[in-house]
Amino acid sequence: MNKKVDVKDLLSEELPSDSRHARQLVRRQMIAETVIAEGSIRIEDLTERFGISLMTAHRDVDDLVSRGLFRKTRGVVSAAPTSLIESSDAYRATKQAKEKKAIAKAAMQFVEPGQAIFMDDATTVHEMTRFLPAKVPLTVITNSLVLINELKEVVDLNLICLGGQFYHWCNAFMGHITSNEIRRLRADTVFMSLSAIVDDVVYHQSPETVATKRAMFESSSKRVLLADRTKFERRALHHFATLEEFDAVIVDEDIPISHLSRMRSKGINVIVADGERSG
């Protein structure tokens, strides 16, 4: 298991005095971490990995499914973003890949040589890295280990790496140490994406993610949200901001017209990637 996500808070409950129940809780947390890290796994493989019977494996998986964490289909348990948990970055990167590339390309209209920009750990924002060499000199400030590794060799790009507590599930640094460092800086623009948009309000599953991204948001002169159409189909727990608070919201061309019309009626600056542009 190469990547882990701390799901203890998500499955939190008082640690039972009964040792069998305690072992069960710990095992289910480990199963959840495994599914998040790998995206999907056969239930039979869980029996070998955790030394449990097939019946026990199904019972554990059914409990996790009932909590809304995963989906179970034909003997396979799979990770899917829910109101409680976000999938690993490797899993998220495979979803809506074409749309993310188009959105990232459209976002480059907000990048000019000489600027300082925040880039968060979102996989859609990651797609912008391929276009950045054409915009140097630039200063990029990021908490994403993936972006750090990709941008460290770019000529004339000043890379500022934000430290803090490292979270395996998103390959990024987050938490109060990261947020404190962000607040000491000031950028021209922040580029970010979050998990869910409900009634034109943006949400995320992780409070640490919300706090870190909010620090970037408040430390930038301009705020740009990258959001493919699936964001409008999801739910998440923690409030981040309203769409009206962003200077631009970039969506893919397959977004339902109902969403597009509603946002524009509210005066939200929506830009459709590879299609109609509003400004």
Short mmCIF file of C-alpha atoms in Angstrom, two decimals:
data_model
loop_
_atom_site.label_atom_id
_atom_site.label_comp_id
_atom_site.label_asym_id
_atom_site.label_seq_id
_atom_site.Cartn_x
_atom_site.Cartn_y
_atom_site.Cartn_z
CA MET A 1 0.00 0.00 0.00
CA ASN A 2 1.82 3.07 -1.28
CA LYS A 3 -0.61 5.78 -0.25
CA LYS A 4 -2.74 6.12 2.82
CA VAL A 5 -5.49 8.41 4.00
CA ASP A 6 -6.20 8.96 7.66
CA VAL A 7 -9.82 7.88 7.95
CA LYS A 8 -9.91 7.63 11.73
CA ASP A 9 -11.97 10.80 12.00
CA LEU A 10 -14.37 9.52 9.35
CA LEU A 11 -15.02 6.26 11.15
CA SER A 12 -14.65 7.81 14.57
CA GLU A 13 -16.48 6.39 17.50
CA GLU A 14 -15.55 5.68 21.09
CA LEU A 15 -12.99 2.90 21.16
CA PRO A 16 -14.92 -0.08 22.49
CA SER A 17 -13.78 -1.91 25.57
CA ASP A 18 -14.53 -5.21 23.85
CA SER A 19 -11.26 -6.23 22.19
CA ARG A 20 -12.99 -8.02 19.29
CA HIS A 21 -14.97 -4.90 18.48
CA ALA A 22 -11.82 -2.79 18.76
CA ARG A 23 -9.97 -5.04 16.32
CA GLN A 24 -12.94 -4.86 13.97
CA LEU A 25 -12.90 -1.06 14.01
CA VAL A 26 -9.16 -0.88 13.36
CA ARG A 27 -9.44 -3.43 10.55
CA ARG A 28 -12.21 -1.48 8.86
CA GLN A 29 -10.12 1.67 9.03
CA MET A 30 -7.27 -0.21 7.34
CA ILE A 31 -9.61 -1.56 4.67
CA ALA A 32 -10.86 1.97 4.02
CA GLU A 33 -7.28 3.22 3.64
CA THR A 34 -6.53 0.42 1.19
CA VAL A 35 -9.55 1.13 -1.00
CA ILE A 36 -8.81 4.87 -1.04
CA ALA A 37 -5.19 4.25 -2.01
CA GLU A 38 -5.94 1.80 -4.80
CA GLY A 39 -9.24 3.11 -6.12
CA SER A 40 -10.86 -0.32 -6.18
CA ILE A 41 -10.10 -3.83 -4.96
CA ARG A 42 -11.66 -7.28 -5.17
CA ILE A 43 -13.23 -8.35 -1.91
CA GLU A 44 -11.50 -11.72 -2.24
CA ASP A 45 -8.16 -9.89 -2.22
CA LEU A 46 -9.09 -8.31 1.09
CA THR A 47 -9.37 -11.78 2.64
CA GLU A 48 -5.75 -12.53 1.76
CA ARG A 49 -4.43 -9.13 2.69
CA PHE A 50 -6.07 -8.97 6.11
CA GLY A 51 -6.25 -12.68 6.93
CA ILE A 52 -10.03 -12.74 7.28
CA SER A 53 -12.81 -14.93 5.92
CA LEU A 54 -14.84 -13.96 2.87
CA MET A 55 -17.89 -13.55 5.08
CA THR A 56 -16.03 -11.16 7.38
CA ALA A 57 -14.68 -9.22 4.41
CA HIS A 58 -18.19 -8.76 3.02
CA ARG A 59 -19.45 -7.73 6.45
CA ASP A 60 -16.71 -5.10 6.80
CA VAL A 61 -17.26 -3.79 3.28
CA ASP A 62 -21.02 -3.65 3.78
CA ASP A 63 -20.47 -1.52 6.87
CA LEU A 64 -18.27 0.91 4.94
CA VAL A 65 -20.76 1.02 2.08
CA SER A 66 -23.61 1.73 4.51
CA ARG A 67 -21.66 4.75 5.77
CA GLY A 68 -21.57 6.09 2.22
CA LEU A 69 -17.80 5.71 1.88
CA PHE A 70 -17.63 3.21 -0.99
CA ARG A 71 -19.55 1.29 -3.59
CA LYS A 72 -19.78 -2.47 -3.87
CA THR A 73 -20.47 -4.10 -7.24
CA ARG A 74 -20.01 -7.73 -8.26
CA GLY A 75 -17.44 -8.54 -5.63
CA VAL A 76 -15.47 -5.32 -6.05
CA VAL A 77 -15.40 -2.41 -3.63
CA SER A 78 -14.50 0.93 -5.20
CA ALA A 79 -13.64 4.40 -3.99
CA ALA A 80 -15.91 7.26 -4.96
CA PRO A 81 -16.01 10.81 -3.58
CA THR A 82 -18.81 11.19 -1.06
CA SER A 83 -19.87 13.69 1.54
CA LEU A 84 -17.28 12.24 3.92
CA ILE A 85 -14.15 11.36 2.02
CA GLU A 86 -12.20 12.26 -1.07
CA SER A 87 -10.53 9.65 -3.24
CA SER A 88 -6.76 9.49 -3.62
CA ASP A 89 -5.10 11.86 -6.05
CA ALA A 90 -4.13 8.94 -8.31
CA TYR A 91 -7.78 7.88 -8.55
CA ARG A 92 -9.07 11.42 -9.06
CA ALA A 93 -6.54 12.13 -11.80
CA THR A 94 -8.13 9.47 -14.03
CA LYS A 95 -11.58 11.04 -13.85
CA GLN A 96 -12.78 13.62 -16.44
CA ALA A 97 -9.22 13.80 -17.81
CA LYS A 98 -10.25 15.43 -21.10
CA GLU A 99 -12.40 18.03 -19.36
CA LYS A 100 -9.66 18.83 -16.85
CA LYS A 101 -7.13 19.45 -19.62
CA ALA A 102 -9.52 21.82 -21.39
CA ILE A 103 -10.29 23.70 -18.19
CA ALA A 104 -6.60 24.00 -17.33
CA LYS A 105 -5.83 25.40 -20.76
CA ALA A 106 -8.59 27.98 -20.39
CA ALA A 107 -7.23 28.96 -16.98
CA MET A 108 -3.95 30.05 -18.55
CA GLN A 109 -5.58 33.25 -19.79
CA PHE A 110 -5.26 34.42 -16.18
CA VAL A 111 -1.49 33.80 -16.02
CA GLU A 112 0.94 36.50 -17.13
CA PRO A 113 4.77 36.56 -17.00
CA GLY A 114 6.10 38.09 -13.82
CA GLN A 115 3.15 37.08 -11.66
CA ALA A 116 3.12 35.15 -8.40
CA ILE A 117 0.40 32.50 -8.32
CA PHE A 118 -0.92 29.99 -5.82
CA MET A 119 -1.67 26.53 -7.19
CA ASP A 120 -3.41 24.04 -4.91
CA ASP A 121 -3.19 20.24 -4.93
CA ALA A 122 -6.24 19.65 -7.18
CA THR A 123 -5.75 17.34 -10.14
CA THR A 124 -7.38 19.88 -12.47
CA VAL A 125 -4.90 22.53 -11.37
CA HIS A 126 -2.12 20.01 -11.94
CA GLU A 127 -3.03 19.99 -15.64
CA MET A 128 -1.88 23.62 -15.85
CA THR A 129 1.76 22.64 -15.32
CA ARG A 130 2.28 21.71 -18.98
CA PHE A 131 1.46 25.28 -20.02
CA LEU A 132 3.50 27.17 -17.43
CA PRO A 133 6.92 27.10 -19.21
CA ALA A 134 5.42 29.33 -21.92
CA LYS A 135 4.54 31.94 -19.28
CA VAL A 136 7.83 32.32 -17.42
CA PRO A 137 9.19 34.15 -15.56
CA LEU A 138 6.74 33.14 -12.86
CA THR A 139 6.60 32.50 -9.15
CA VAL A 140 4.51 29.45 -8.26
CA ILE A 141 3.53 28.81 -4.64
CA THR A 142 2.12 25.35 -3.95
CA ASN A 143 1.46 22.80 -1.25
CA SER A 144 1.33 19.94 -3.77
CA LEU A 145 4.23 17.49 -3.81
CA VAL A 146 3.20 16.44 -7.32
CA LEU A 147 3.49 20.01 -8.61
CA ILE A 148 6.75 20.55 -6.76
CA ASN A 149 8.31 17.54 -8.48
CA GLU A 150 7.01 18.56 -11.89
CA LEU A 151 7.99 22.22 -11.71
CA LYS A 152 11.35 22.05 -9.95
CA GLU A 153 13.31 21.89 -13.23
CA VAL A 154 11.39 24.57 -15.14
CA VAL A 155 13.76 27.37 -16.16
CA ASP A 156 12.91 30.87 -14.92
CA LEU A 157 10.20 29.56 -12.62
CA ASN A 158 10.63 30.54 -8.97
CA LEU A 159 9.11 27.71 -6.94
CA ILE A 160 8.00 28.31 -3.37
CA CYS A 161 7.16 25.06 -1.57
CA LEU A 162 4.74 25.13 1.34
CA GLY A 163 5.51 22.70 4.14
CA GLY A 164 3.42 21.39 6.99
CA GLN A 165 1.78 18.07 7.73
CA PHE A 166 1.90 15.71 4.74
CA TYR A 167 -1.32 13.98 3.68
CA HIS A 168 -0.79 10.84 1.60
CA TRP A 169 -4.23 10.77 0.02
CA CYS A 170 -3.69 14.04 -1.85
CA ASN A 171 0.13 14.11 -1.94
CA ALA A 172 0.08 17.54 -0.35
CA PHE A 173 0.96 19.52 2.76
CA MET A 174 -1.93 20.93 4.77
CA GLY A 175 -2.83 22.09 8.25
CA HIS A 176 -2.13 25.09 10.46
CA ILE A 177 1.61 25.18 9.69
CA THR A 178 0.87 25.35 5.97
CA SER A 179 -1.86 27.95 6.43
CA ASN A 180 0.39 30.14 8.57
CA GLU A 181 3.06 30.13 5.89
CA ILE A 182 0.49 31.03 3.24
CA ARG A 183 -0.74 34.02 5.22
CA ARG A 184 2.77 35.50 5.16
CA LEU A 185 2.65 35.65 1.37
CA ARG A 186 0.66 37.56 -1.25
CA ALA A 187 -0.06 36.32 -4.77
CA ASP A 188 -1.64 37.82 -7.85
CA THR A 189 -3.94 34.85 -8.49
CA VAL A 190 -4.93 31.55 -6.91
CA PHE A 191 -6.02 28.59 -8.99
CA MET A 192 -7.98 25.95 -7.14
CA SER A 193 -10.60 23.24 -7.38
CA LEU A 194 -12.81 21.68 -4.73
CA SER A 195 -15.01 18.63 -4.53
CA ALA A 196 -18.59 19.80 -4.69
CA ILE A 197 -20.81 22.71 -5.70
CA VAL A 198 -24.29 22.81 -4.19
CA ASP A 199 -26.64 25.73 -4.82
CA ASP A 200 -23.65 27.73 -6.11
CA VAL A 201 -21.74 27.19 -2.87
CA VAL A 202 -18.43 25.30 -2.91
CA TYR A 203 -17.73 22.50 -0.42
CA HIS A 204 -15.04 19.95 0.40
CA GLN A 205 -14.91 16.77 2.48
CA SER A 206 -11.77 17.66 4.43
CA PRO A 207 -11.67 20.50 6.98
CA GLU A 208 -7.86 20.62 6.65
CA THR A 209 -8.22 21.11 2.91
CA VAL A 210 -10.78 23.86 3.38
CA ALA A 211 -8.55 25.71 5.85
CA THR A 212 -5.47 25.49 3.62
CA LYS A 213 -7.27 26.55 0.46
CA ARG A 214 -9.05 29.34 2.29
CA ALA A 215 -5.68 30.75 3.32
CA MET A 216 -4.62 30.79 -0.34
CA PHE A 217 -7.95 32.33 -1.28
CA GLU A 218 -7.56 35.18 1.21
CA SER A 219 -3.92 35.80 0.26
CA SER A 220 -4.62 36.34 -3.45
CA SER A 221 -5.80 39.38 -5.38
CA LYS A 222 -7.71 37.24 -7.90
CA ARG A 223 -9.44 33.89 -7.35
CA VAL A 224 -10.08 31.36 -10.13
CA LEU A 225 -12.08 28.17 -9.59
CA LEU A 226 -11.65 25.19 -11.93
CA ALA A 227 -14.73 22.97 -11.88
CA ASP A 228 -15.81 20.25 -14.29
CA ARG A 229 -19.49 19.38 -14.47
CA THR A 230 -19.24 16.46 -12.01
CA LYS A 231 -18.60 18.93 -9.17
CA PHE A 232 -22.24 19.99 -9.51
CA GLU A 233 -23.38 16.39 -8.95
CA ARG A 234 -21.62 15.84 -5.62
CA ARG A 235 -22.15 16.63 -1.97
CA ALA A 236 -19.58 17.44 0.70
CA LEU A 237 -19.59 18.48 4.33
CA HIS A 238 -17.53 21.63 4.73
CA HIS A 239 -18.43 25.05 3.35
CA PHE A 240 -15.68 26.92 1.50
CA ALA A 241 -17.10 29.89 -0.42
CA THR A 242 -19.86 30.99 -2.76
CA LEU A 243 -19.23 31.09 -6.50
CA GLU A 244 -19.84 34.83 -6.41
CA GLU A 245 -16.65 35.22 -4.36
CA PHE A 246 -14.53 33.96 -7.27
CA ASP A 247 -13.36 36.27 -10.03
CA ALA A 248 -13.86 33.48 -12.56
CA VAL A 249 -15.35 29.99 -12.58
CA ILE A 250 -14.07 27.81 -15.43
CA VAL A 251 -16.25 24.85 -16.43
CA ASP A 252 -16.19 22.28 -19.22
CA GLU A 253 -18.38 22.56 -22.30
CA ASP A 254 -20.67 19.69 -21.27
CA ILE A 255 -21.97 21.46 -18.18
CA PRO A 256 -25.80 21.40 -18.18
CA ILE A 257 -27.29 24.61 -19.55
CA SER A 258 -29.42 24.91 -16.42
CA HIS A 259 -26.31 25.38 -14.28
CA LEU A 260 -24.76 27.77 -16.77
CA SER A 261 -27.86 29.93 -17.05
CA ARG A 262 -28.42 30.06 -13.31
CA MET A 263 -24.84 31.11 -12.55
CA ARG A 264 -24.82 33.80 -15.19
CA SER A 265 -28.14 35.14 -13.98
CA LYS A 266 -26.42 35.73 -10.63
CA GLY A 267 -23.61 37.65 -12.26
CA ILE A 268 -21.03 34.90 -11.78
CA ASN A 269 -18.22 35.15 -14.33
CA VAL A 270 -18.42 31.70 -15.91
CA ILE A 271 -15.95 30.69 -18.59
CA VAL A 272 -16.68 27.60 -20.65
CA ALA A 273 -13.49 25.81 -21.68
CA ASP A 274 -13.14 25.06 -25.40
CA GLY A 275 -16.39 26.80 -26.09
CA GLU A 276 -18.23 29.96 -25.23
CA ARG A 277 -16.27 32.42 -23.16
CA SER A 278 -17.78 35.04 -20.96
CA GLY A 279 -15.84 37.82 -19.40
#
